[in-house]
Amino acid sequence: MPEEIIREAAATGEFSGGGWPPRNLASPEFFFLLQRIDRLDEKLTGEIKILDNKITAMDNKFTSEIKALDNKFTSEIKAVSGEISILRDKQNERIDNLRFWMISALVAIIAGFAGTIATLAIR
């Protein structure tokens, strides 16, 4: 009998009609263990699916929490940027006022010196 047929008969548990190969190529214990392995595989696959679902749920939860924090931080950053812009504008306004007063004081001093020089020149 070809070796390929013997392997197929052993894998499927079929019986042969003659003396060779033996009528039962695989023992019942082998099939019991094979079934046991199959059940354990199904149980393990089920557990893996449950864990995968839990991980996916946690991932979704963390993703939503991260988005919420991102939105909160974005709004806080915008608020702080707005306050910084207001302070910068006030500072620029004060500097402009200081420049105006400094230029005014300089013009007044120059006009005073010019008036004093003109008065001395006329006398």
A tleap script that builds the chain and sets N, CA, C and O, in Angstrom:
source leaprc.protein.ff14SB
mol = sequence {
  NMET PRO GLU GLU ILE ILE ARG GLU ALA ALA
  ALA THR GLY GLU PHE SER GLY GLY GLY TRP
  PRO PRO ARG ASN LEU ALA SER PRO GLU PHE
  PHE PHE LEU LEU GLN ARG ILE ASP ARG LEU
  ASP GLU LYS LEU THR GLY GLU ILE LYS ILE
  LEU ASP ASN LYS ILE THR ALA MET ASP ASN
  LYS PHE THR SER GLU ILE LYS ALA LEU ASP
  ASN LYS PHE THR SER GLU ILE LYS ALA VAL
  SER GLY GLU ILE SER ILE LEU ARG ASP LYS
  GLN ASN GLU ARG ILE ASP ASN LEU ARG PHE
  TRP MET ILE SER ALA LEU VAL ALA ILE ILE
  ALA GLY PHE ALA GLY THR ILE ALA THR LEU
  ALA ILE CARG
}
set mol.1.N position { 0.844 -1.166 0.000 }
set mol.1.CA position { 0.000 0.000 0.000 }
set mol.1.C position { 0.895 1.237 0.000 }
set mol.1.O position { 1.858 1.288 0.765 }
set mol.2.N position { 0.603 2.241 -0.842 }
set mol.2.CA position { 1.447 3.437 -0.901 }
set mol.2.C position { 1.450 4.171 0.446 }
set mol.2.O position { 0.472 4.172 1.194 }
set mol.3.N position { 2.581 4.779 0.705 }
set mol.3.CA position { 2.766 5.464 1.992 }
set mol.3.C position { 1.802 6.634 2.147 }
set mol.3.O position { 1.362 6.920 3.261 }
set mol.4.N position { 1.467 7.309 1.067 }
set mol.4.CA position { 0.538 8.441 1.112 }
set mol.4.C position { -0.841 8.010 1.600 }
set mol.4.O position { -1.470 8.724 2.381 }
set mol.5.N position { -1.310 6.863 1.155 }
set mol.5.CA position { -2.621 6.354 1.569 }
set mol.5.C position { -2.588 5.992 3.046 }
set mol.5.O position { -3.555 6.231 3.769 }
set mol.6.N position { -1.479 5.416 3.495 }
set mol.6.CA position { -1.359 5.048 4.908 }
set mol.6.C position { -1.424 6.301 5.775 }
set mol.6.O position { -2.089 6.300 6.811 }
set mol.7.N position { -0.742 7.371 5.363 }
set mol.7.CA position { -0.775 8.625 6.132 }
set mol.7.C position { -2.187 9.205 6.167 }
set mol.7.O position { -2.658 9.654 7.212 }
set mol.8.N position { -2.850 9.191 5.026 }
set mol.8.CA position { -4.204 9.746 4.979 }
set mol.8.C position { -5.143 8.940 5.855 }
set mol.8.O position { -5.977 9.507 6.561 }
set mol.9.N position { -5.013 7.617 5.815 }
set mol.9.CA position { -5.864 6.767 6.648 }
set mol.9.C position { -5.575 7.005 8.123 }
set mol.9.O position { -6.494 6.998 8.941 }
set mol.10.N position { -4.306 7.216 8.474 }
set mol.10.CA position { -3.956 7.475 9.866 }
set mol.10.C position { -4.501 8.820 10.322 }
set mol.10.O position { -4.959 8.953 11.457 }
set mol.11.N position { -4.456 9.802 9.457 }
set mol.11.CA position { -4.935 11.138 9.816 }
set mol.11.C position { -6.443 11.174 9.984 }
set mol.11.O position { -6.956 11.870 10.859 }
set mol.12.N position { -7.157 10.425 9.148 }
set mol.12.CA position { -8.615 10.451 9.216 }
set mol.12.C position { -9.179 9.398 10.151 }
set mol.12.O position { -10.361 9.446 10.494 }
set mol.13.N position { -8.336 8.427 10.578 }
set mol.13.CA position { -8.811 7.394 11.486 }
set mol.13.C position { -9.576 6.287 10.776 }
set mol.13.O position { -10.298 5.524 11.418 }
set mol.14.N position { -9.428 6.194 9.468 }
set mol.14.CA position { -10.125 5.153 8.723 }
set mol.14.C position { -9.444 3.809 8.946 }
set mol.14.O position { -8.261 3.729 9.278 }
set mol.15.N position { -10.211 2.788 8.757 }
set mol.15.CA position { -9.690 1.440 8.962 }
set mol.15.C position { -9.414 0.801 7.625 }
set mol.15.O position { -10.096 1.078 6.639 }
set mol.16.N position { -8.406 -0.058 7.594 }
set mol.16.CA position { -8.115 -0.782 6.361 }
set mol.16.C position { -8.692 -2.191 6.469 }
set mol.16.O position { -8.946 -2.681 7.569 }
set mol.17.N position { -8.891 -2.821 5.357 }
set mol.17.CA position { -9.535 -4.123 5.355 }
set mol.17.C position { -8.599 -5.290 5.605 }
set mol.17.O position { -9.061 -6.355 6.014 }
set mol.18.N position { -7.310 -5.136 5.376 }
set mol.18.CA position { -6.390 -6.271 5.473 }
set mol.18.C position { -5.611 -6.288 6.761 }
set mol.18.O position { -5.952 -5.613 7.733 }
set mol.19.N position { -4.536 -7.090 6.745 }
set mol.19.CA position { -3.715 -7.207 7.927 }
set mol.19.C position { -2.677 -6.115 8.005 }
set mol.19.O position { -2.262 -5.706 9.089 }
set mol.20.N position { -2.255 -5.641 6.827 }
set mol.20.CA position { -1.265 -4.561 6.823 }
set mol.20.C position { -1.796 -3.393 6.060 }
set mol.20.O position { -2.367 -3.641 4.998 }
set mol.21.N position { -1.691 -2.210 6.433 }
set mol.21.CA position { -1.295 -1.735 7.745 }
set mol.21.C position { -2.325 -2.118 8.784 }
set mol.21.O position { -3.419 -2.551 8.421 }
set mol.22.N position { -2.023 -1.978 10.037 }
set mol.22.CA position { -2.970 -2.396 11.067 }
set mol.22.C position { -4.314 -1.706 10.872 }
set mol.22.O position { -4.407 -0.633 10.274 }
set mol.23.N position { -5.326 -2.338 11.381 }
set mol.23.CA position { -6.687 -1.838 11.173 }
set mol.23.C position { -6.874 -0.446 11.753 }
set mol.23.O position { -7.560 0.384 11.157 }
set mol.24.N position { -6.291 -0.188 12.874 }
set mol.24.CA position { -6.420 1.135 13.497 }
set mol.24.C position { -5.034 1.746 13.564 }
set mol.24.O position { -4.215 1.338 14.386 }
set mol.25.N position { -4.759 2.735 12.694 }
set mol.25.CA position { -3.427 3.313 12.609 }
set mol.25.C position { -3.139 4.274 13.757 }
set mol.25.O position { -1.982 4.443 14.141 }
set mol.26.N position { -4.159 4.896 14.301 }
set mol.26.CA position { -3.980 5.809 15.424 }
set mol.26.C position { -4.796 5.292 16.595 }
set mol.26.O position { -5.924 4.827 16.430 }
set mol.27.N position { -4.211 5.378 17.773 }
set mol.27.CA position { -4.891 4.868 18.963 }
set mol.27.C position { -5.988 5.832 19.390 }
set mol.27.O position { -5.947 7.010 19.036 }
set mol.28.N position { -6.965 5.350 20.143 }
set mol.28.CA position { -8.022 6.235 20.654 }
set mol.28.C position { -7.451 7.326 21.558 }
set mol.28.O position { -8.000 8.426 21.621 }
set mol.29.N position { -6.354 7.030 22.260 }
set mol.29.CA position { -5.733 8.040 23.110 }
set mol.29.C position { -5.232 9.217 22.275 }
set mol.29.O position { -5.306 10.372 22.695 }
set mol.30.N position { -4.717 8.897 21.077 }
set mol.30.CA position { -4.242 9.950 20.182 }
set mol.30.C position { -5.389 10.877 19.810 }
set mol.30.O position { -5.245 12.099 19.850 }
set mol.31.N position { -6.531 10.292 19.445 }
set mol.31.CA position { -7.677 11.121 19.062 }
set mol.31.C position { -8.228 11.879 20.257 }
set mol.31.O position { -8.696 13.007 20.109 }
set mol.32.N position { -8.180 11.272 21.447 }
set mol.32.CA position { -8.617 11.971 22.651 }
set mol.32.C position { -7.735 13.205 22.875 }
set mol.32.O position { -8.230 14.304 23.125 }
set mol.33.N position { -6.413 12.996 22.778 }
set mol.33.CA position { -5.492 14.117 22.952 }
set mol.33.C position { -5.671 15.172 21.865 }
set mol.33.O position { -5.579 16.368 22.142 }
set mol.34.N position { -5.921 14.744 20.646 }
set mol.34.CA position { -6.156 15.668 19.547 }
set mol.34.C position { -7.401 16.510 19.807 }
set mol.34.O position { -7.398 17.720 19.578 }
set mol.35.N position { -8.475 15.862 20.290 }
set mol.35.CA position { -9.700 16.595 20.615 }
set mol.35.C position { -9.459 17.554 21.787 }
set mol.35.O position { -9.952 18.682 21.802 }
set mol.36.N position { -8.689 17.074 22.763 }
set mol.36.CA position { -8.383 17.907 23.923 }
set mol.36.C position { -7.590 19.149 23.484 }
set mol.36.O position { -7.867 20.262 23.929 }
set mol.37.N position { -6.614 18.941 22.616 }
set mol.37.CA position { -5.834 20.062 22.088 }
set mol.37.C position { -6.741 21.022 21.327 }
set mol.37.O position { -6.595 22.238 21.447 }
set mol.38.N position { -7.668 20.490 20.549 }
set mol.38.CA position { -8.598 21.325 19.793 }
set mol.38.C position { -9.467 22.151 20.737 }
set mol.38.O position { -9.669 23.342 20.499 }
set mol.39.N position { -9.984 21.540 21.807 }
set mol.39.CA position { -10.806 22.279 22.769 }
set mol.39.C position { -9.991 23.349 23.484 }
set mol.39.O position { -10.467 24.466 23.689 }
set mol.40.N position { -8.765 23.007 23.864 }
set mol.40.CA position { -7.911 24.003 24.509 }
set mol.40.C position { -7.585 25.154 23.562 }
set mol.40.O position { -7.509 26.311 23.977 }
set mol.41.N position { -7.396 24.825 22.293 }
set mol.41.CA position { -7.136 25.862 21.287 }
set mol.41.C position { -8.339 26.790 21.160 }
set mol.41.O position { -8.176 28.008 21.085 }
set mol.42.N position { -9.545 26.224 21.135 }
set mol.42.CA position { -10.754 27.053 21.042 }
set mol.42.C position { -10.905 27.926 22.279 }
set mol.42.O position { -11.273 29.097 22.184 }
set mol.43.N position { -10.611 27.337 23.461 }
set mol.43.CA position { -10.721 28.099 24.702 }
set mol.43.C position { -9.702 29.239 24.717 }
set mol.43.O position { -10.030 30.367 25.087 }
set mol.44.N position { -8.474 28.940 24.317 }
set mol.44.CA position { -7.427 29.959 24.267 }
set mol.44.C position { -7.759 31.049 23.258 }
set mol.44.O position { -7.533 32.230 23.521 }
set mol.45.N position { -8.288 30.662 22.116 }
set mol.45.CA position { -8.697 31.632 21.103 }
set mol.45.C position { -9.795 32.542 21.654 }
set mol.45.O position { -9.785 33.750 21.416 }
set mol.46.N position { -10.738 31.955 22.389 }
set mol.46.CA position { -11.804 32.761 23.014 }
set mol.46.C position { -11.250 33.742 24.027 }
set mol.46.O position { -11.664 34.901 24.065 }
set mol.47.N position { -10.313 33.285 24.851 }
set mol.47.CA position { -9.699 34.165 25.839 }
set mol.47.C position { -8.931 35.301 25.163 }
set mol.47.O position { -8.969 36.444 25.616 }
set mol.48.N position { -8.248 34.976 24.093 }
set mol.48.CA position { -7.500 36.004 23.352 }
set mol.48.C position { -8.456 37.037 22.772 }
set mol.48.O position { -8.160 38.232 22.792 }
set mol.49.N position { -9.601 36.591 22.256 }
set mol.49.CA position { -10.583 37.530 21.712 }
set mol.49.C position { -11.126 38.439 22.814 }
set mol.49.O position { -11.311 39.637 22.602 }
set mol.50.N position { -11.379 37.867 23.984 }
set mol.50.CA position { -11.882 38.668 25.110 }
set mol.50.C position { -10.843 39.721 25.507 }
set mol.50.O position { -11.176 40.889 25.705 }
set mol.51.N position { -9.589 39.295 25.619 }
set mol.51.CA position { -8.527 40.245 25.963 }
set mol.51.C position { -8.352 41.311 24.890 }
set mol.51.O position { -8.115 42.479 25.199 }
set mol.52.N position { -8.469 40.910 23.643 }
set mol.52.CA position { -8.353 41.873 22.545 }
set mol.52.C position { -9.474 42.906 22.631 }
set mol.52.O position { -9.240 44.095 22.418 }
set mol.53.N position { -10.685 42.458 22.942 }
set mol.53.CA position { -11.808 43.395 23.083 }
set mol.53.C position { -11.576 44.345 24.251 }
set mol.53.O position { -11.860 45.539 24.154 }
set mol.54.N position { -11.053 43.803 25.370 }
set mol.54.CA position { -10.776 44.667 26.521 }
set mol.54.C position { -9.708 45.702 26.177 }
set mol.54.O position { -9.835 46.874 26.531 }
set mol.55.N position { -8.660 45.265 25.489 }
set mol.55.CA position { -7.585 46.186 25.101 }
set mol.55.C position { -8.116 47.255 24.152 }
set mol.55.O position { -7.763 48.428 24.273 }
set mol.56.N position { -8.962 46.850 23.212 }
set mol.56.CA position { -9.548 47.815 22.279 }
set mol.56.C position { -10.404 48.828 23.029 }
set mol.56.O position { -10.356 50.024 22.739 }
set mol.57.N position { -11.196 48.344 24.005 }
set mol.57.CA position { -12.036 49.250 24.788 }
set mol.57.C position { -11.174 50.236 25.581 }
set mol.57.O position { -11.478 51.428 25.638 }
set mol.58.N position { -10.105 49.734 26.188 }
set mol.58.CA position { -9.216 50.614 26.943 }
set mol.58.C position { -8.527 51.606 26.017 }
set mol.58.O position { -8.349 52.771 26.371 }
set mol.59.N position { -8.144 51.150 24.839 }
set mol.59.CA position { -7.498 52.032 23.864 }
set mol.59.C position { -8.452 53.147 23.456 }
set mol.59.O position { -8.055 54.308 23.358 }
set mol.60.N position { -9.710 52.791 23.220 }
set mol.60.CA position { -10.706 53.807 22.855 }
set mol.60.C position { -10.910 54.800 23.995 }
set mol.60.O position { -11.046 56.002 23.767 }
set mol.61.N position { -10.930 54.278 25.237 }
set mol.61.CA position { -11.112 55.149 26.397 }
set mol.61.C position { -9.938 56.108 26.518 }
set mol.61.O position { -10.131 57.308 26.711 }
set mol.62.N position { -8.717 55.581 26.405 }
set mol.62.CA position { -7.542 56.432 26.520 }
set mol.62.C position { -7.474 57.430 25.379 }
set mol.62.O position { -7.066 58.574 25.577 }
set mol.63.N position { -7.869 57.008 24.189 }
set mol.63.CA position { -7.864 57.917 23.049 }
set mol.63.C position { -8.820 59.080 23.299 }
set mol.63.O position { -8.481 60.232 23.028 }
set mol.64.N position { -10.016 58.782 23.816 }
set mol.64.CA position { -10.972 59.856 24.082 }
set mol.64.C position { -10.474 60.764 25.203 }
set mol.64.O position { -10.668 61.978 25.142 }
set mol.65.N position { -9.831 60.193 26.231 }
set mol.65.CA position { -9.286 61.014 27.307 }
set mol.65.C position { -8.147 61.898 26.797 }
set mol.65.O position { -8.029 63.058 27.194 }
set mol.66.N position { -7.331 61.359 25.938 }
set mol.66.CA position { -6.228 62.145 25.359 }
set mol.66.C position { -6.788 63.279 24.507 }
set mol.66.O position { -6.278 64.398 24.551 }
set mol.67.N position { -7.833 62.997 23.734 }
set mol.67.CA position { -8.436 64.062 22.927 }
set mol.67.C position { -9.029 65.145 23.817 }
set mol.67.O position { -8.913 66.332 23.514 }
set mol.68.N position { -9.671 64.736 24.926 }
set mol.68.CA position { -10.245 65.717 25.850 }
set mol.68.C position { -9.149 66.590 26.457 }
set mol.68.O position { -9.295 67.810 26.544 }
set mol.69.N position { -8.050 65.956 26.876 }
set mol.69.CA position { -6.930 66.734 27.421 }
set mol.69.C position { -6.321 67.651 26.366 }
set mol.69.O position { -5.953 68.788 26.663 }
set mol.70.N position { -6.216 67.159 25.144 }
set mol.70.CA position { -5.672 67.975 24.067 }
set mol.70.C position { -6.546 69.200 23.835 }
set mol.70.O position { -6.043 70.313 23.679 }
set mol.71.N position { -7.853 68.987 23.813 }
set mol.71.CA position { -8.770 70.122 23.634 }
set mol.71.C position { -8.653 71.112 24.784 }
set mol.71.O position { -8.656 72.325 24.572 }
set mol.72.N position { -8.547 70.585 26.014 }
set mol.72.CA position { -8.435 71.465 27.179 }
set mol.72.C position { -7.143 72.271 27.113 }
set mol.72.O position { -7.147 73.483 27.325 }
set mol.73.N position { -6.034 71.588 26.817 }
set mol.73.CA position { -4.757 72.291 26.741 }
set mol.73.C position { -4.740 73.294 25.593 }
set mol.73.O position { -4.165 74.375 25.720 }
set mol.74.N position { -5.362 72.942 24.484 }
set mol.74.CA position { -5.429 73.867 23.351 }
set mol.74.C position { -6.177 75.131 23.740 }
set mol.74.O position { -5.743 76.236 23.416 }
set mol.75.N position { -7.310 74.973 24.438 }
set mol.75.CA position { -8.071 76.154 24.856 }
set mol.75.C position { -7.285 76.979 25.876 }
set mol.75.O position { -7.324 78.209 25.845 }
set mol.76.N position { -6.571 76.301 26.779 }
set mol.76.CA position { -5.764 77.028 27.762 }
set mol.76.C position { -4.619 77.782 27.070 }
set mol.76.O position { -4.311 78.919 27.427 }
set mol.77.N position { -4.012 77.152 26.104 }
set mol.77.CA position { -2.920 77.801 25.367 }
set mol.77.C position { -3.446 79.018 24.621 }
set mol.77.O position { -2.790 80.058 24.587 }
set mol.78.N position { -4.630 78.894 24.023 }
set mol.78.CA position { -5.212 80.044 23.331 }
set mol.78.C position { -5.503 81.175 24.306 }
set mol.78.O position { -5.273 82.343 23.995 }
set mol.79.N position { -6.015 80.825 25.497 }
set mol.79.CA position { -6.319 81.856 26.497 }
set mol.79.C position { -5.037 82.560 26.936 }
set mol.79.O position { -5.003 83.788 27.025 }
set mol.80.N position { -3.988 81.794 27.211 }
set mol.80.CA position { -2.718 82.389 27.634 }
set mol.80.C position { -2.131 83.234 26.499 }
set mol.80.O position { -1.581 84.307 26.747 }
set mol.81.N position { -2.245 82.756 25.261 }
set mol.81.CA position { -1.758 83.540 24.120 }
set mol.81.C position { -2.504 84.859 24.020 }
set mol.81.O position { -1.906 85.898 23.738 }
set mol.82.N position { -3.806 84.817 24.250 }
set mol.82.CA position { -4.590 86.052 24.224 }
set mol.82.C position { -4.142 87.030 25.300 }
set mol.82.O position { -4.017 88.229 25.051 }
set mol.83.N position { -3.901 86.503 26.503 }
set mol.83.CA position { -3.439 87.368 27.595 }
set mol.83.C position { -2.056 87.933 27.294 }
set mol.83.O position { -1.788 89.098 27.589 }
set mol.84.N position { -1.190 87.135 26.721 }
set mol.84.CA position { 0.145 87.619 26.357 }
set mol.84.C position { 0.047 88.717 25.307 }
set mol.84.O position { 0.774 89.709 25.368 }
set mol.85.N position { -0.853 88.538 24.346 }
set mol.85.CA position { -1.034 89.569 23.314 }
set mol.85.C position { -1.520 90.873 23.931 }
set mol.85.O position { -1.061 91.950 23.552 }
set mol.86.N position { -2.443 90.781 24.877 }
set mol.86.CA position { -2.952 91.989 25.547 }
set mol.86.C position { -1.824 92.676 26.303 }
set mol.86.O position { -1.675 93.896 26.225 }
set mol.87.N position { -1.018 91.887 27.047 }
set mol.87.CA position { 0.097 92.474 27.792 }
set mol.87.C position { 1.131 93.087 26.859 }
set mol.87.O position { 1.680 94.149 27.155 }
set mol.88.N position { 1.399 92.435 25.745 }
set mol.88.CA position { 2.354 92.965 24.773 }
set mol.88.C position { 1.838 94.282 24.192 }
set mol.88.O position { 2.608 95.227 24.021 }
set mol.89.N position { 0.552 94.349 23.890 }
set mol.89.CA position { -0.022 95.591 23.365 }
set mol.89.C position { 0.090 96.720 24.393 }
set mol.89.O position { 0.433 97.849 24.044 }
set mol.90.N position { -0.204 96.407 25.673 }
set mol.90.CA position { -0.089 97.429 26.726 }
set mol.90.C position { 1.355 97.903 26.861 }
set mol.90.O position { 1.623 99.093 27.023 }
set mol.91.N position { 2.286 96.936 26.790 }
set mol.91.CA position { 3.697 97.290 26.903 }
set mol.91.C position { 4.119 98.174 25.731 }
set mol.91.O position { 4.822 99.165 25.924 }
set mol.92.N position { 3.698 97.826 24.532 }
set mol.92.CA position { 4.028 98.653 23.353 }
set mol.92.C position { 3.430 100.047 23.476 }
set mol.92.O position { 4.052 101.035 23.087 }
set mol.93.N position { 2.213 100.121 24.023 }
set mol.93.CA position { 1.562 101.419 24.208 }
set mol.93.C position { 2.347 102.265 25.210 }
set mol.93.O position { 2.540 103.462 24.998 }
set mol.94.N position { 2.793 101.652 26.286 }
set mol.94.CA position { 3.576 102.389 27.283 }
set mol.94.C position { 4.909 102.859 26.701 }
set mol.94.O position { 5.350 103.980 26.955 }
set mol.95.N position { 5.540 101.986 25.919 }
set mol.95.CA position { 6.811 102.374 25.296 }
set mol.95.C position { 6.592 103.524 24.321 }
set mol.95.O position { 7.399 104.451 24.263 }
set mol.96.N position { 5.504 103.469 23.554 }
set mol.96.CA position { 5.202 104.566 22.624 }
set mol.96.C position { 4.957 105.869 23.383 }
set mol.96.O position { 5.421 106.929 22.963 }
set mol.97.N position { 4.223 105.793 24.505 }
set mol.97.CA position { 3.989 106.993 25.329 }
set mol.97.C position { 5.299 107.539 25.881 }
set mol.97.O position { 5.518 108.750 25.901 }
set mol.98.N position { 6.173 106.630 26.332 }
set mol.98.CA position { 7.466 107.054 26.865 }
set mol.98.C position { 8.304 107.723 25.780 }
set mol.98.O position { 8.968 108.728 26.033 }
set mol.99.N position { 8.273 107.163 24.572 }
set mol.99.CA position { 9.000 107.788 23.456 }
set mol.99.C position { 8.464 109.197 23.182 }
set mol.99.O position { 9.227 110.142 22.984 }
set mol.100.N position { 7.131 109.309 23.177 }
set mol.100.CA position { 6.516 110.622 22.923 }
set mol.100.C position { 6.978 111.637 23.961 }
set mol.100.O position { 7.355 112.755 23.610 }
set mol.101.N position { 6.952 111.255 25.242 }
set mol.101.CA position { 7.361 112.186 26.300 }
set mol.101.C position { 8.853 112.489 26.233 }
set mol.101.O position { 9.270 113.613 26.509 }
set mol.102.N position { 9.652 111.501 25.871 }
set mol.102.CA position { 11.090 111.745 25.745 }
set mol.102.C position { 11.377 112.704 24.587 }
set mol.102.O position { 12.200 113.611 24.712 }
set mol.103.N position { 10.698 112.498 23.474 }
set mol.103.CA position { 10.881 113.396 22.325 }
set mol.103.C position { 10.385 114.792 22.679 }
set mol.103.O position { 11.018 115.784 22.316 }
set mol.104.N position { 9.251 114.880 23.389 }
set mol.104.CA position { 8.713 116.186 23.813 }
set mol.104.C position { 9.697 116.892 24.734 }
set mol.104.O position { 9.942 118.089 24.589 }
set mol.105.N position { 10.264 116.146 25.689 }
set mol.105.CA position { 11.233 116.749 26.617 }
set mol.105.C position { 12.472 117.210 25.859 }
set mol.105.O position { 13.000 118.285 26.143 }
set mol.106.N position { 12.945 116.418 24.901 }
set mol.106.CA position { 14.111 116.778 24.103 }
set mol.106.C position { 13.841 118.044 23.286 }
set mol.106.O position { 14.695 118.925 23.196 }
set mol.107.N position { 12.646 118.126 22.691 }
set mol.107.CA position { 12.279 119.322 21.915 }
set mol.107.C position { 12.213 120.537 22.832 }
set mol.107.O position { 12.658 121.626 22.468 }
set mol.108.N position { 11.653 120.342 24.026 }
set mol.108.CA position { 11.555 121.468 24.974 }
set mol.108.C position { 12.941 121.941 25.393 }
set mol.108.O position { 13.189 123.143 25.489 }
set mol.109.N position { 13.839 120.998 25.641 }
set mol.109.CA position { 15.205 121.384 26.043 }
set mol.109.C position { 15.909 122.114 24.905 }
set mol.109.O position { 16.575 123.128 25.117 }
set mol.110.N position { 15.750 121.574 23.677 }
set mol.110.CA position { 16.380 122.223 22.527 }
set mol.110.C position { 15.799 123.625 22.319 }
set mol.110.O position { 16.532 124.578 22.056 }
set mol.111.N position { 14.455 123.738 22.442 }
set mol.111.CA position { 13.826 125.062 22.285 }
set mol.111.C position { 14.315 126.017 23.366 }
set mol.111.O position { 14.529 127.199 23.097 }
set mol.112.N position { 14.495 125.519 24.580 }
set mol.112.CA position { 14.995 126.364 25.676 }
set mol.112.C position { 16.398 126.845 25.389 }
set mol.112.O position { 16.705 128.026 25.552 }
set mol.113.N position { 17.266 125.916 24.952 }
set mol.113.CA position { 18.630 126.329 24.620 }
set mol.113.C position { 18.634 127.298 23.444 }
set mol.113.O position { 19.398 128.263 23.426 }
set mol.114.N position { 17.775 127.032 22.460 }
set mol.114.CA position { 17.714 127.923 21.302 }
set mol.114.C position { 17.241 129.311 21.736 }
set mol.114.O position { 17.761 130.326 21.273 }
set mol.115.N position { 16.255 129.342 22.624 }
set mol.115.CA position { 15.759 130.638 23.135 }
set mol.115.C position { 16.830 131.348 23.940 }
set mol.115.O position { 16.988 132.563 23.825 }
set mol.116.N position { 17.558 130.615 24.743 }
set mol.116.CA position { 18.624 131.227 25.536 }
set mol.116.C position { 19.721 131.743 24.651 }
set mol.116.O position { 20.232 132.838 24.882 }
set mol.117.N position { 20.097 130.993 23.649 }
set mol.117.CA position { 21.136 131.430 22.721 }
set mol.117.C position { 20.646 132.663 21.934 }
set mol.117.O position { 21.390 133.621 21.722 }
set mol.118.N position { 19.353 132.603 21.504 }
set mol.118.CA position { 18.817 133.750 20.766 }
set mol.118.C position { 18.777 134.995 21.635 }
set mol.118.O position { 19.052 136.090 21.145 }
set mol.119.N position { 18.443 134.859 22.907 }
set mol.119.CA position { 18.381 135.994 23.822 }
set mol.119.C position { 19.782 136.553 24.047 }
set mol.119.O position { 19.974 137.769 24.069 }
set mol.120.N position { 20.730 135.691 24.208 }
set mol.120.CA position { 22.111 136.148 24.419 }
set mol.120.C position { 22.670 136.798 23.148 }
set mol.120.O position { 23.467 137.734 23.203 }
set mol.121.N position { 22.230 136.276 22.022 }
set mol.121.CA position { 22.726 136.847 20.759 }
set mol.121.C position { 22.136 138.224 20.505 }
set mol.121.O position { 22.796 139.062 19.890 }
set mol.122.N position { 20.944 138.482 20.946 }
set mol.122.CA position { 20.286 139.764 20.733 }
set mol.122.C position { 20.878 140.816 21.677 }
set mol.122.O position { 20.920 141.975 21.266 }
set mol.123.N position { 21.297 140.553 22.792 }
set mol.123.CA position { 21.769 141.519 23.772 }
set mol.123.C position { 23.056 142.041 23.386 }
set mol.123.O position { 23.621 142.875 24.094 }
savepdb mol mol.pdb
quit
